[in-house]
PDB file of C-alpha atoms in Angstrom:
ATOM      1  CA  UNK A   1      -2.442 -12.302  15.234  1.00  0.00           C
ATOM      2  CA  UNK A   2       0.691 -11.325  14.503  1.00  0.00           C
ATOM      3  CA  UNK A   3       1.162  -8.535  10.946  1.00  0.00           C
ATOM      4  CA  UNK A   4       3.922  -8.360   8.394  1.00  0.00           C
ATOM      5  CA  UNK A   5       6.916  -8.348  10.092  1.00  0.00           C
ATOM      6  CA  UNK A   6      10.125  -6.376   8.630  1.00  0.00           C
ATOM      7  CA  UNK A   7      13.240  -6.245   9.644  1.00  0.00           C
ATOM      8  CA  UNK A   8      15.635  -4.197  10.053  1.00  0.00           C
ATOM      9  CA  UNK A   9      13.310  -1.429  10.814  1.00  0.00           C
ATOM     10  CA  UNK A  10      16.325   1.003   9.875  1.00  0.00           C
ATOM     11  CA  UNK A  11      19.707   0.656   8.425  1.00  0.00           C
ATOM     12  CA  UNK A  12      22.434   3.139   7.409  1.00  0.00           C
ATOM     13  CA  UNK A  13      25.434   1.943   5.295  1.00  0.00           C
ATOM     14  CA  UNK A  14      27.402   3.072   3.221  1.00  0.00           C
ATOM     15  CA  UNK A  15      27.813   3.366  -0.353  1.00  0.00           C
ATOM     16  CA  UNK A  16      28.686  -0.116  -1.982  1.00  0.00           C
ATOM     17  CA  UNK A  17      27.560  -2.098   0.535  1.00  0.00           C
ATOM     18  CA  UNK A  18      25.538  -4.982   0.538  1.00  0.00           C
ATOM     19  CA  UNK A  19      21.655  -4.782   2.381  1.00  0.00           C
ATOM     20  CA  UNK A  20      19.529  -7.452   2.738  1.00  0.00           C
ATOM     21  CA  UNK A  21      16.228  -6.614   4.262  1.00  0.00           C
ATOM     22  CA  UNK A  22      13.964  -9.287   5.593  1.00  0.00           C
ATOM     23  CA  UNK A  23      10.325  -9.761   5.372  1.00  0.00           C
ATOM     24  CA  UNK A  24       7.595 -12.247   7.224  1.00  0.00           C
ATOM     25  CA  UNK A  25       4.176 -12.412   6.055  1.00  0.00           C
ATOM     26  CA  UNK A  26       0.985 -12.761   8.109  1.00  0.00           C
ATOM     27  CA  UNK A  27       0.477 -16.984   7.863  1.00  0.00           C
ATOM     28  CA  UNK A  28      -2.180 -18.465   5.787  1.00  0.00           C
ATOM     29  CA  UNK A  29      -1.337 -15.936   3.203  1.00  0.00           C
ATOM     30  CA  UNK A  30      -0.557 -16.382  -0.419  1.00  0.00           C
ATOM     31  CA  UNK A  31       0.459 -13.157  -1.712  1.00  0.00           C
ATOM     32  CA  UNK A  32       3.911 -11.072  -0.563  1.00  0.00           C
ATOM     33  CA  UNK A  33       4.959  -7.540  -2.127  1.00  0.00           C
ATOM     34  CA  UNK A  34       7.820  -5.440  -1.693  1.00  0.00           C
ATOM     35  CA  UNK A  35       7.099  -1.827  -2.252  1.00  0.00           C
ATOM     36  CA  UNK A  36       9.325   1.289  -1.659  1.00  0.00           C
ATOM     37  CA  UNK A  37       8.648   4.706  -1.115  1.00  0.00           C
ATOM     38  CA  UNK A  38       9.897   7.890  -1.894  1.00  0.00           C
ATOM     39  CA  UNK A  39       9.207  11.637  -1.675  1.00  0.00           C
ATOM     40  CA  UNK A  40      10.389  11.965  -5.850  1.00  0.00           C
ATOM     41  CA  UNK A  41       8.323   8.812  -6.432  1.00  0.00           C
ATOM     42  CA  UNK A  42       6.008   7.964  -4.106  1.00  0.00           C
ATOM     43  CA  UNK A  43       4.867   4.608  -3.764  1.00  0.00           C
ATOM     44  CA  UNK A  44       6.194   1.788  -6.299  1.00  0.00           C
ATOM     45  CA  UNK A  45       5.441  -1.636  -6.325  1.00  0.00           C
ATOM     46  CA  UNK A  46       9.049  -3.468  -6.998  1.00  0.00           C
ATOM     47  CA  UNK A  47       7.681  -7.360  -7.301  1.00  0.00           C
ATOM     48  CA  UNK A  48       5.564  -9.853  -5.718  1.00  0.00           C
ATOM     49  CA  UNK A  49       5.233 -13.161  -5.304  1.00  0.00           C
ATOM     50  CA  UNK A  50       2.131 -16.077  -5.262  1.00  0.00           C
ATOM     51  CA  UNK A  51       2.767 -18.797  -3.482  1.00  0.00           C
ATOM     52  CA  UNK A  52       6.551 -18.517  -3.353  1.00  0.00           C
ATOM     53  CA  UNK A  53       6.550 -17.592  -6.991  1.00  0.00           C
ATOM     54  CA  UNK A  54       7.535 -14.040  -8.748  1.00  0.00           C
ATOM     55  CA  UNK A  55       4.917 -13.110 -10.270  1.00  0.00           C
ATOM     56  CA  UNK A  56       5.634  -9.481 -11.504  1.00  0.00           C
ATOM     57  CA  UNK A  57       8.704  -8.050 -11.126  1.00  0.00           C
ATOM     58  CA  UNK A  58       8.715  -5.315 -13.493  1.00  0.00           C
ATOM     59  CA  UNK A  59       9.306  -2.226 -10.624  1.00  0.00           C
ATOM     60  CA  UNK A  60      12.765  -4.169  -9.895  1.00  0.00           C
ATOM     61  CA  UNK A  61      15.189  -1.039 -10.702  1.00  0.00           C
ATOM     62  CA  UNK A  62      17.953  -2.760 -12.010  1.00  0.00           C
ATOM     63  CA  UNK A  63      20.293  -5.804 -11.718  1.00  0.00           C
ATOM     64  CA  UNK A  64      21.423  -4.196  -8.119  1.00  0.00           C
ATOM     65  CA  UNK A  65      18.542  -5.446  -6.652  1.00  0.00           C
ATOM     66  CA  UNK A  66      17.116  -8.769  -6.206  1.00  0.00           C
ATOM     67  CA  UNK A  67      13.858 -10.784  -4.311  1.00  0.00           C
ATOM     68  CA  UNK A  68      13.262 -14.360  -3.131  1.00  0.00           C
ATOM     69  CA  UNK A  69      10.839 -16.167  -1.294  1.00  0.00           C
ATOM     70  CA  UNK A  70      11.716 -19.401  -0.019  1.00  0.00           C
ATOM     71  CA  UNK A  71       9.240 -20.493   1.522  1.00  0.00           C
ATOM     72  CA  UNK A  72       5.837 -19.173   1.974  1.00  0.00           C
ATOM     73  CA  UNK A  73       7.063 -16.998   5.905  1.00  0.00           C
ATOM     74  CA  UNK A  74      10.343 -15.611   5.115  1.00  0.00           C
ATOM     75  CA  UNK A  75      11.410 -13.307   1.890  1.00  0.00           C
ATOM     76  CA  UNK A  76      14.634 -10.915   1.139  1.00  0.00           C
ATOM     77  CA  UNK A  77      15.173  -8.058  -0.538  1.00  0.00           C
ATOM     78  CA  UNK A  78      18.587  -7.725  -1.400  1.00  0.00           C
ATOM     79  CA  UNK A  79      20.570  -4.747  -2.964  1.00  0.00           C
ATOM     80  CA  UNK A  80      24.012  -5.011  -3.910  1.00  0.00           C
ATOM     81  CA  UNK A  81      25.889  -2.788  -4.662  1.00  0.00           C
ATOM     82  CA  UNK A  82      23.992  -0.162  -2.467  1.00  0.00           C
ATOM     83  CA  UNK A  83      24.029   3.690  -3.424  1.00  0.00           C
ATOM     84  CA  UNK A  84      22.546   6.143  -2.433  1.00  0.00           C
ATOM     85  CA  UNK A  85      19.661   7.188  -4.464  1.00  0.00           C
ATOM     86  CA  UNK A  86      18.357   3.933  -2.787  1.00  0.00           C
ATOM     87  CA  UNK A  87      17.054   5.496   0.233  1.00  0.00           C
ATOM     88  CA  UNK A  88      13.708   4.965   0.696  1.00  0.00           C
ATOM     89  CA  UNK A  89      11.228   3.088   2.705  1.00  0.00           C
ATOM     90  CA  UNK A  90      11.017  -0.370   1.711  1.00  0.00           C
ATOM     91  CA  UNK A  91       7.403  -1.819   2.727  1.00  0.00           C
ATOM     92  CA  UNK A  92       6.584  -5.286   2.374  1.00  0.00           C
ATOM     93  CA  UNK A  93       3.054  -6.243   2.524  1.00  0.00           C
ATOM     94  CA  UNK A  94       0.986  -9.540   1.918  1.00  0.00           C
ATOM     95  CA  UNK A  95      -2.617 -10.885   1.392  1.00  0.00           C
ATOM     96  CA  UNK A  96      -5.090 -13.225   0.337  1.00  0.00           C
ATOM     97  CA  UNK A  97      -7.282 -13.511  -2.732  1.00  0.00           C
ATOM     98  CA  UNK A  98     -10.156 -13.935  -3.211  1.00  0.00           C
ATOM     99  CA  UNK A  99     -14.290 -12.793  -2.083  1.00  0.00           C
ATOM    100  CA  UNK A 100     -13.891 -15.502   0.582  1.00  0.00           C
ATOM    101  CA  UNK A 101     -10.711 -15.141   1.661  1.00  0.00           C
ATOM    102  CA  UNK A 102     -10.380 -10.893   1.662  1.00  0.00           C
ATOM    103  CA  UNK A 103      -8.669  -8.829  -0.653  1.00  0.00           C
ATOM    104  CA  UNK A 104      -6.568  -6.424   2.029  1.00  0.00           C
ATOM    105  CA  UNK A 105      -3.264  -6.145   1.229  1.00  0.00           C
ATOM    106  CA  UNK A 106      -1.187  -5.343   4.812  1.00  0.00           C
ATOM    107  CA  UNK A 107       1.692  -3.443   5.197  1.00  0.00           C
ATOM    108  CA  UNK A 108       4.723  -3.869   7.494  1.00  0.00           C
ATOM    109  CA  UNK A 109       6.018  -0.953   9.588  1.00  0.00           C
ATOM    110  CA  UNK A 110       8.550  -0.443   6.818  1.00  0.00           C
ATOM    111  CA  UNK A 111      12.428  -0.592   6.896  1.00  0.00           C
ATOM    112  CA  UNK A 112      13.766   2.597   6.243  1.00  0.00           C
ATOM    113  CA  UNK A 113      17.225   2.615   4.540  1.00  0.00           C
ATOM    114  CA  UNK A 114      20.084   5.491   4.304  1.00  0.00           C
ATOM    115  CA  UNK A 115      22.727   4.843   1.994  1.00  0.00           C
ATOM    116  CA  UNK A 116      25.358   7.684   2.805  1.00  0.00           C
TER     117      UNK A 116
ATOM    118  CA  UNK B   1      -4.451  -0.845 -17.416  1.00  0.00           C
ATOM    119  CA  UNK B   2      -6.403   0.820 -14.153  1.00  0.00           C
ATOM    120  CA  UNK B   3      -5.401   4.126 -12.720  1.00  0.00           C
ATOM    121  CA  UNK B   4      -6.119   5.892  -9.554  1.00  0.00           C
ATOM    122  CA  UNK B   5      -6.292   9.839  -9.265  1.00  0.00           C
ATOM    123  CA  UNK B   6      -6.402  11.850  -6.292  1.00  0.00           C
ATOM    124  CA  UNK B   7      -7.169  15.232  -7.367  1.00  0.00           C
ATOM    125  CA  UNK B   8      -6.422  16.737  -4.093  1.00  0.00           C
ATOM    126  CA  UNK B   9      -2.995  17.049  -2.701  1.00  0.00           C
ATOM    127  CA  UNK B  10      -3.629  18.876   0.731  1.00  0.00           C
ATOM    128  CA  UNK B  11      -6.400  19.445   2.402  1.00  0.00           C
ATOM    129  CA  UNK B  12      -7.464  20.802   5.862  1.00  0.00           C
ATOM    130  CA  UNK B  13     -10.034  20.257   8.070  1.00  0.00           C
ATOM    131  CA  UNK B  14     -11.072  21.586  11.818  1.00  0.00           C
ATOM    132  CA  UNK B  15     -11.269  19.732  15.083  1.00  0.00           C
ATOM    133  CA  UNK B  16     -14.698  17.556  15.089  1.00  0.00           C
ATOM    134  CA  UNK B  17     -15.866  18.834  11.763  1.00  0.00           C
ATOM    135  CA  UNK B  18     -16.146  16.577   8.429  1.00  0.00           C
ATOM    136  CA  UNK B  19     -13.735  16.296   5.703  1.00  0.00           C
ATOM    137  CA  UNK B  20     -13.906  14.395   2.155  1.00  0.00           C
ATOM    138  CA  UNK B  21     -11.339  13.536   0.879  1.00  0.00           C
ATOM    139  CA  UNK B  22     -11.966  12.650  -3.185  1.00  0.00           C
ATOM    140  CA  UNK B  23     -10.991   9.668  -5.450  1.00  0.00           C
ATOM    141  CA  UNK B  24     -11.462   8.536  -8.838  1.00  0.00           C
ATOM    142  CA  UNK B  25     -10.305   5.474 -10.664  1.00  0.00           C
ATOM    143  CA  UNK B  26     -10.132   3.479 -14.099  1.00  0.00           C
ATOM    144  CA  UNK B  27     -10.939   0.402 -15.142  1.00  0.00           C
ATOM    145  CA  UNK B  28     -12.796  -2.118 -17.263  1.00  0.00           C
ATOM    146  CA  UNK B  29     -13.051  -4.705 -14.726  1.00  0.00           C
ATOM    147  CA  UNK B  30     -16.351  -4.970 -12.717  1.00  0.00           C
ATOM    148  CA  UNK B  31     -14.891  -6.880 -10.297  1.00  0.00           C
ATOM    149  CA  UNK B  32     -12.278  -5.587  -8.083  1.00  0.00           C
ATOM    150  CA  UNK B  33     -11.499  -3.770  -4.385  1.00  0.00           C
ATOM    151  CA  UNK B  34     -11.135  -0.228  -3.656  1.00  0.00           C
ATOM    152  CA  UNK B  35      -9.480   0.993  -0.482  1.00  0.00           C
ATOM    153  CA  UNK B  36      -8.221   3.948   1.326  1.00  0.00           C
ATOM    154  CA  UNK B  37      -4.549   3.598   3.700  1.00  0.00           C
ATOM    155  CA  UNK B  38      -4.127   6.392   5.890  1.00  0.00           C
ATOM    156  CA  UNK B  39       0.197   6.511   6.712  1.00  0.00           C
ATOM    157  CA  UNK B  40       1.037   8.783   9.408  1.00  0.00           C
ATOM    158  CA  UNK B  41       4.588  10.875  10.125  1.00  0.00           C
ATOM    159  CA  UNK B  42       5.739   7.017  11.435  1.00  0.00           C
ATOM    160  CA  UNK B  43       5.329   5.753   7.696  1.00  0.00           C
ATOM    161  CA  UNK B  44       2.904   2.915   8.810  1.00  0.00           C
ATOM    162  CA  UNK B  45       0.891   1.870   5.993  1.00  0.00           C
ATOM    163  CA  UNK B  46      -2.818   1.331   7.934  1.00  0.00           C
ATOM    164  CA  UNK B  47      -5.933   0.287   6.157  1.00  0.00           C
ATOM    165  CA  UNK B  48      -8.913   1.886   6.901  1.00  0.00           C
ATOM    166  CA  UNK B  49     -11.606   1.065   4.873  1.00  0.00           C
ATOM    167  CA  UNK B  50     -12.601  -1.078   1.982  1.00  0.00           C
ATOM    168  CA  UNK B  51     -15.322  -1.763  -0.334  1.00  0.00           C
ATOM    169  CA  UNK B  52     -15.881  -4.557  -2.524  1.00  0.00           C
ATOM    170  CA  UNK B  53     -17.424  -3.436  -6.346  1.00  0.00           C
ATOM    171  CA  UNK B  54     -20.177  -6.152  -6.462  1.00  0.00           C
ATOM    172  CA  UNK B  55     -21.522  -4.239  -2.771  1.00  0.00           C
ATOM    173  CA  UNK B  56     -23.742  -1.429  -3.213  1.00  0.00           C
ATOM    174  CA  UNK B  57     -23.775  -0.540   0.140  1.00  0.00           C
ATOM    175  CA  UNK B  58     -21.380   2.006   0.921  1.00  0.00           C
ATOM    176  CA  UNK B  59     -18.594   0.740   3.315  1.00  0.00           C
ATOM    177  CA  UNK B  60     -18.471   2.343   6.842  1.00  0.00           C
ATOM    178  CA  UNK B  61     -16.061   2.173   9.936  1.00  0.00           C
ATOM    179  CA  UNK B  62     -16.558   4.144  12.546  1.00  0.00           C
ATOM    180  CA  UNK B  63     -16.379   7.606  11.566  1.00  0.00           C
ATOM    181  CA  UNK B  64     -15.342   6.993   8.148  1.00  0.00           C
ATOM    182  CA  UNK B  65     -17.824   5.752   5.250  1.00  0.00           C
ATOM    183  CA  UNK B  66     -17.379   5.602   1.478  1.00  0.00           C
ATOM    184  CA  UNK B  67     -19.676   6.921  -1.028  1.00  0.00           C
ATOM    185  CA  UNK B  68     -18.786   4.801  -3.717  1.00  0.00           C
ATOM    186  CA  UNK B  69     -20.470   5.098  -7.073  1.00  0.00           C
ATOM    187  CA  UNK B  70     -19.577   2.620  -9.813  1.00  0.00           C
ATOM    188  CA  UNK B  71     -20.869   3.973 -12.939  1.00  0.00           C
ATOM    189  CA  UNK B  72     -19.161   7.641 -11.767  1.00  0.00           C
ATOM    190  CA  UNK B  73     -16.069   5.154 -11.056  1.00  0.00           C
ATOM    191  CA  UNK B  74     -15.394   7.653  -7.859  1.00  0.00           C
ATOM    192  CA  UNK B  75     -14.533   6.389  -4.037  1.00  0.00           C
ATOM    193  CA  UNK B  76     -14.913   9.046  -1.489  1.00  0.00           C
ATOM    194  CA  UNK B  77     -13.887   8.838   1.948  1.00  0.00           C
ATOM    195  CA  UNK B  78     -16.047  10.993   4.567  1.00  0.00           C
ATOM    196  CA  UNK B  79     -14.122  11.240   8.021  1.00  0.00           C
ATOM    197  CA  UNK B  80     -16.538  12.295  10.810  1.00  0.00           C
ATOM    198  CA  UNK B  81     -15.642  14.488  14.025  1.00  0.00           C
ATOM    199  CA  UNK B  82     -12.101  14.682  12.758  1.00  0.00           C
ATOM    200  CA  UNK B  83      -9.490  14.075  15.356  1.00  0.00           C
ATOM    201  CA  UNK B  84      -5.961  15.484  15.571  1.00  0.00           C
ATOM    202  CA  UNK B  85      -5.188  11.494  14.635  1.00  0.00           C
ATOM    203  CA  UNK B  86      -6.394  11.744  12.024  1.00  0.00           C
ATOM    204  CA  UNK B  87      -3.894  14.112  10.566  1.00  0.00           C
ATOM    205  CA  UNK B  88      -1.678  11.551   7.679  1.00  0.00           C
ATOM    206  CA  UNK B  89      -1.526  11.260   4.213  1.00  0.00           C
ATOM    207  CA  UNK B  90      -4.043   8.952   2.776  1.00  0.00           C
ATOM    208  CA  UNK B  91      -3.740   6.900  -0.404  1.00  0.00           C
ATOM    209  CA  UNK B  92      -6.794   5.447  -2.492  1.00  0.00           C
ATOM    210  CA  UNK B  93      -6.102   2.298  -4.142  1.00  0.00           C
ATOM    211  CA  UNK B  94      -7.044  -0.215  -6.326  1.00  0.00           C
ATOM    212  CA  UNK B  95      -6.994  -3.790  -6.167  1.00  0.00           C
ATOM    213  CA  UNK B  96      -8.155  -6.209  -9.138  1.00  0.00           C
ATOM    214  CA  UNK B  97     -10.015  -9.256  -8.362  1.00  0.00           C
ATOM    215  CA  UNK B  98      -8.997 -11.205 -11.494  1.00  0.00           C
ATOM    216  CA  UNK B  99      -5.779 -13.266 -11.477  1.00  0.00           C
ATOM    217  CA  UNK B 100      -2.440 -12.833 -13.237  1.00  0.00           C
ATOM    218  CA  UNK B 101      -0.350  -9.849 -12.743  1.00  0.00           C
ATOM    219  CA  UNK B 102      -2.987  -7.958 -11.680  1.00  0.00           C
ATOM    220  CA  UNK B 103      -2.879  -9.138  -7.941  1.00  0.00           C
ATOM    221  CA  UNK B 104      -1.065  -5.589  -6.903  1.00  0.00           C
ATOM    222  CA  UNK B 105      -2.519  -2.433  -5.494  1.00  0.00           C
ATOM    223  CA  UNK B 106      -2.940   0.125  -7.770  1.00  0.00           C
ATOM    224  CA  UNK B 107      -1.957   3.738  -5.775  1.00  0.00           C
ATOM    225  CA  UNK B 108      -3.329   7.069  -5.730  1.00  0.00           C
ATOM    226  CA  UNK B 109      -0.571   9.980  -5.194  1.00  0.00           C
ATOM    227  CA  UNK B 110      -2.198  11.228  -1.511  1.00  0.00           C
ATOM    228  CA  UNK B 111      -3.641  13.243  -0.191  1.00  0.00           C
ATOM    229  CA  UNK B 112      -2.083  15.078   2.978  1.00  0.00           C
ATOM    230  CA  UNK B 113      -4.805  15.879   5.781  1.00  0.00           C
ATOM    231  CA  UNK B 114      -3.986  18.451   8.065  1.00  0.00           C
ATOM    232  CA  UNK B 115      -6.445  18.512  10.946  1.00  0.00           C
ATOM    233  CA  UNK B 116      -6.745  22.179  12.793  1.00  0.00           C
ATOM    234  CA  UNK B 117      -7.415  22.282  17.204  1.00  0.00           C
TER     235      UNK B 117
END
C-alpha cells in the first residue's frame, strides 16, 4: 500500500513568495495532520482535519498560513507571504481511529522548505 | 492536558549491546496509545512500536519491546543487539483514544541515539 505522500519533497524560494505544499493521505483514512519541525522548536502540530473537517487548528502561526482538505486524498498547506523563519520540515501524516481500526498516526517523508 | 517527557537527550550505546531509552507521560485518560518514532538524518518519521493502555502485555517487535507500566505512567523502549541503523532520534508520543481535539499525537522532545562499531 501506498504511505502519505508529500510533495514537493524540497523547495527553496524566496522571501515573499507564495508555497503551497501538497499532501495525500493513505486511503480509507479519516484523520490528516500537518506538522512542522524545527531545531528551535521541535515538533509542532499546526492543524488537522476529520473527515475533511478542521478540527484543531490552534498551532497555525499566523494569518500567513493556511490548510484545506477538499476531499478526503488531497490537502494544501499554503503560506503566503513566505519568510524566512519558515524553514522547517513540514510533515503531514494521517490515521484512523479507533481499537478496531488502529491508532498509528503515519508520517510522510516530509517537504523540507528554505525560504532565503 | 497530557504531556510527554523524555528525560534523556543523548544517549549512546555499543554495537550489539542493549540500550533503553526512557519515557514518561501524563494523563487522566485510561484509554489511549503510546508510541515510539525513530527519524533518522533523512527526517523520515518511522513508527516502531506501539502499545495500546487497556494491553498489559508489553508490546514487542523484533528487537525492540516496551516495558510499559500504567500506574508508574512510564513507556520504555529496550532495543536489542543495537545496529549502526539504529542510530536516529526517537520521539515517545502520546495519542488519546477519546474524540474531540484530542485526536493528535502528543510529542516527547527526543532522544538522540548514537550507536558505537
Amino acid at each position: 500500500d501506498a504511505g502519505v505522500i508529500q510533495s514537493p519533497r524540497h523547495e527553496v524560494t524566496e522571501m515573499g513568495q507564495e508555497v503551497t505544499l501538497r499532501c495525500k493521505p493513505i486511503s480509507g483514512h479519516d484523520y490528516l495532520f500537518w506538522y512542522r519541525q524545527t531545531m528551535m522548536r521541535g515538533l509542532e502540530l499546526l492543524i488537522y482535519f476529520n473527515n475533511n473537517v478542521p478540527i484543531d487548528d490552534s498551532g497555525m502561526p499566523e494569518d500567513r498560513f493556511s490548510a484545506k482538505m477538499p476531499n478526503a486524498s488531497f490537502s494544501t498547506l499554503k503560506i503566503q507571504p513566505s519568510e524566512p523563519r519558515d524553514s522547517a520540515v513540514y510533515f503531514c501524516a494521517s490515521s484512523q481511529r479507533g481499537h478496531l481500526r488502529g491508532n498509528t498516526i503515519y508520517f510522510g517523508e516530509g517537504s523540507w522548505l528554505t525560504v532565503v | 492536558a497530557q504531556t510527554v517527557t523524555q528525560s534523556q537527550p543523548e544517549m549512546s550505546v555499543q554495537e550489539a549491546e542493549t540500550v533503553t531509552l526512557s519515557c514518561t507521560y501524563d494523563t487522566s485518560e485510561s484509554d489511549y496509545y503510546l508510541f515510539w518514532y525513530k527519524q533518522p538524518p533523512s527526517r523520515q518519521m518511522i513508527l516502531v512500536i506501539r502499545q495500546e493502555a487497556y494491553k498489559q502485555q508489553n508490546a514487542t517487535e523484533n528487537r525492540f519491546s516496551v516495558n510499559f507500566q500504567k500506574a508508574a505512567k512510564s513507556f520504555s523502549l529496550k532495543i536489542s543487539d543495537s545496529q549502526l541503523g539504529d542510530a536516529a532520534m526517537y520521539f515517545c508520543a502520546y495519542r488519546s483514544n477519546y474524540g474531540g481535539s484530542q485526536g493528535n499525537l502528543i510529542f516527547g522532545k527526543g532522544t538522540k541515539l548514537s550507536v558505537k562499531p
